[in-house]
Amino acid sequence: MKKGLAILLVFLPLTILAQQSEVLKIDSLPEQGLLLNKNWKFQLGDNPAFAKPDLDDAAWQPINPTVDIFDLPQLPKTGEIFWLRLHLEVDSSLNKQMLMTLQQSGASEVFMDGKLIQKLGVVDRNFNAIKASNPYQRIFSFPIQEGSLHVIAVRYAFQPTMLYATHFGASNVAFTITLYSPEDWYNYNTLKVYTSNSDVALGSIYVVLCILYLAFFLFFSKRKTSLYFAIYSFLFALPYLISGLLLNLDIANRYWSSNTFIIMGIIANSFLLLSVYRLFQSRIGIFYWLILLFGVSSIASAFSFYKWGWTVYGVGYNLLVSFEILRIALKGVIINKKGAYIIATGGFIFFLFWFLFVSGAKLFGTSYGPYFYVIASVGIPLSVAIFLGYDFAQTNLSLQQKLIENETLFNDKQQILATQKDTLERQVEVRTSELKASQNQLIQAEKMASLGELTAGIAHEIQNPLNFVNNFSDLNKELLAEMNTEIEKGNYDEVKEIAKDVSENEEKINHHGKRADAIVKGMLQHSRTGSGVKEPTDINALCDEYLRLAYHGLRAKDKSFNAAFKTDFDNSIGKINIIPQDIGRVILNLITNAFYAVDEKKRSGTDAYEPTVTISTRRSPLLGRGV
């Protein structure tokens, strides 16, 4: 008995010393926070007694849960529940409240001295009910009493349906607690919280760029490159916004979004590269297809090689695409492609800030890394937007210059027309006095022929009465010569017959002369601006004139056009008070549209259809009642 007691007295100090070495003492809090990464214990199984502070956990296995889960092979990834415990003692000098942040890859229930203080996700013995959750930047109270021993116990399980074997730029830590004083947390983590929103910032920038590119495409749809840039921006904006706004707490969705990000990023970058090729009118060659093939293969790399596999896409593929864009832009600069230097500048910005993002932490600190990443990511897209704006501005200047040239050309043509008008007027003076008015009207009609499609119709309609006038004039000349011969012979009966024929011909000349005069007056009324004054007008004659002008105008424009037209006029109407210019334009438009309609129906293949336009007039019973 005494011997046993002696042995106990010998080993008791060693036992106490061993137990004391497993207590994490906290006597100060660094400004950047204190990561609790020492003296943790691990035990498989699920026993509520594991949360009790007085539990003897000396036999538990030591573990550092703050490392990647795949660096901890003893942790089950298939949903089995296990426990983590930590003994700690807070120095009495820390007489202030403490805060903590938690990160994890699974689901946990955190106990402090046997009391549940946080529940993150769902820990359940039913594997299908386990749901992992990561609080990221959220802060929690750390409820302790200074100067006393405390025990943190964590009931933990990994979600068995989680695709933990994939990895995209962030480690899968098992479980971490970082302690802060309230002042230090605010000072140190404010910048960290802001920089953690880089995904939202990038997503917002890409949304704005998508809208801008889409506006370029809608305003100038012939340029397909703007649509390609819009698709690229949308594909990049979507995963960034989902990751930054909706998926902070759902780890399963975080993995889904990360893996989707790789696939959508490869598709988006292929559109970006294709757009730059089209923008610089470069031939799509072997380099484009090799880069695209490398991007597709990087998907398999991201899913096959944990930790570093994603860098094949995240670094290699992005650098290849950016390098190719820079190469094409520099080639454009060499051949003096307008605005090529803008995209080349965007490429240089990308490589500069990508270098600072990768290695600038040593010079500027890790907190600036997200800023460098954002600037590098939007360097080329922003330069493309600036280039498109520059190109639109240059196109606008070119159009303005062409407009000025067209105005100058128009003025020159107007001067030529004015000169031609003077020449025609001088030629008219040598004509006979009987045709002078008609010739002046024909000059005006010649002037208006350049302003409308009725030129051929006018010429055809006037040519008919003029042919009658010329023919009957030539016939009268022959009859007068014959009459002189008969007078010399003394055949006065024959002379009277010839005189009668001459008189009849003169009536025909007078009729067709008036016919030509009416056509010219009608066109002058159509071409001049209406005075707004009503005058007595023969509506039947007005309709007849514009019917023929519309028909011959369409025939002159399209030789294949053919349609019949009929008139059904009410001769009892007489003259009515209207503004002939305005009503004439209305009638002309109606008749022209009617000819177009019947011709279109004929061209559509309607069997046994004869295109015919009929115009009729009727005297309304309302006339005479002040209507």
GROMACS .gro file of N, CA, C and O in nm, residues 25-28 89-96 98 144-149:
model
   76
   25LYS      N    1  -0.336   2.844  -2.318
   25LYS     CA    2  -0.346   2.966  -2.240
   25LYS      C    3  -0.350   3.087  -2.332
   25LYS      O    4  -0.269   3.099  -2.424
   26ILE      N    5  -0.443   3.176  -2.303
   26ILE     CA    6  -0.461   3.298  -2.383
   26ILE      C    7  -0.430   3.416  -2.293
   26ILE      O    8  -0.507   3.448  -2.203
   27ASP      N    9  -0.314   3.477  -2.315
   27ASP     CA   10  -0.276   3.592  -2.234
   27ASP      C   11  -0.271   3.721  -2.314
   27ASP      O   12  -0.248   3.828  -2.259
   28SER      N   13  -0.291   3.712  -2.448
   28SER     CA   14  -0.295   3.832  -2.532
   28SER      C   15  -0.366   3.799  -2.662
   28SER      O   16  -0.375   3.682  -2.702
   89GLU      N   17  -0.750   2.853  -2.121
   89GLU     CA   18  -0.755   2.939  -2.004
   89GLU      C   19  -0.725   3.080  -2.049
   89GLU      O   20  -0.624   3.106  -2.116
   90VAL      N   21  -0.812   3.174  -2.013
   90VAL     CA   22  -0.796   3.314  -2.051
   90VAL      C   23  -0.733   3.390  -1.935
   90VAL      O   24  -0.781   3.382  -1.821
   91ASP      N   25  -0.629   3.462  -1.966
   91ASP     CA   26  -0.559   3.538  -1.861
   91ASP      C   27  -0.650   3.647  -1.806
   91ASP      O   28  -0.730   3.706  -1.879
   92SER      N   29  -0.637   3.671  -1.678
   92SER     CA   30  -0.723   3.772  -1.612
   92SER      C   31  -0.697   3.913  -1.664
   92SER      O   32  -0.778   4.003  -1.645
   93SER      N   33  -0.580   3.933  -1.730
   93SER     CA   34  -0.551   4.067  -1.783
   93SER      C   35  -0.640   4.103  -1.901
   93SER      O   36  -0.653   4.220  -1.937
   94LEU      N   37  -0.700   4.002  -1.965
   94LEU     CA   38  -0.790   4.028  -2.078
   94LEU      C   39  -0.929   4.057  -2.024
   94LEU      O   40  -1.023   3.978  -2.039
   95ASN      N   41  -0.941   4.168  -1.960
   95ASN     CA   42  -1.068   4.205  -1.895
   95ASN      C   43  -1.158   4.276  -1.995
   95ASN      O   44  -1.189   4.394  -1.982
   96LYS      N   45  -1.194   4.206  -2.099
   96LYS     CA   46  -1.283   4.263  -2.199
   96LYS      C   47  -1.351   4.150  -2.274
   96LYS      O   48  -1.304   4.036  -2.276
   98MET      N   49  -1.470   3.920  -2.582
   98MET     CA   50  -1.405   3.873  -2.703
   98MET      C   51  -1.509   3.829  -2.806
   98MET      O   52  -1.617   3.784  -2.770
  144ILE      N   53  -1.711   3.369  -2.223
  144ILE     CA   54  -1.622   3.307  -2.124
  144ILE      C   55  -1.613   3.396  -2.002
  144ILE      O   56  -1.651   3.513  -2.004
  145GLN      N   57  -1.558   3.338  -1.896
  145GLN     CA   58  -1.527   3.414  -1.774
  145GLN      C   59  -1.376   3.418  -1.761
  145GLN      O   60  -1.309   3.315  -1.763
  146GLU      N   61  -1.322   3.542  -1.751
  146GLU     CA   62  -1.178   3.557  -1.747
  146GLU      C   63  -1.120   3.485  -1.625
  146GLU      O   64  -1.179   3.480  -1.518
  147GLY      N   65  -0.998   3.434  -1.644
  147GLY     CA   66  -0.924   3.375  -1.534
  147GLY      C   67  -0.965   3.235  -1.498
  147GLY      O   68  -0.919   3.181  -1.398
  148SER      N   69  -1.052   3.171  -1.573
  148SER     CA   70  -1.098   3.036  -1.541
  148SER      C   71  -1.077   2.943  -1.659
  148SER      O   72  -1.066   2.987  -1.772
  149LEU      N   73  -1.073   2.816  -1.631
  149LEU     CA   74  -1.058   2.716  -1.734
  149LEU      C   75  -1.191   2.694  -1.807
  149LEU      O   76  -1.297   2.697  -1.746
   0.00000   0.00000   0.00000
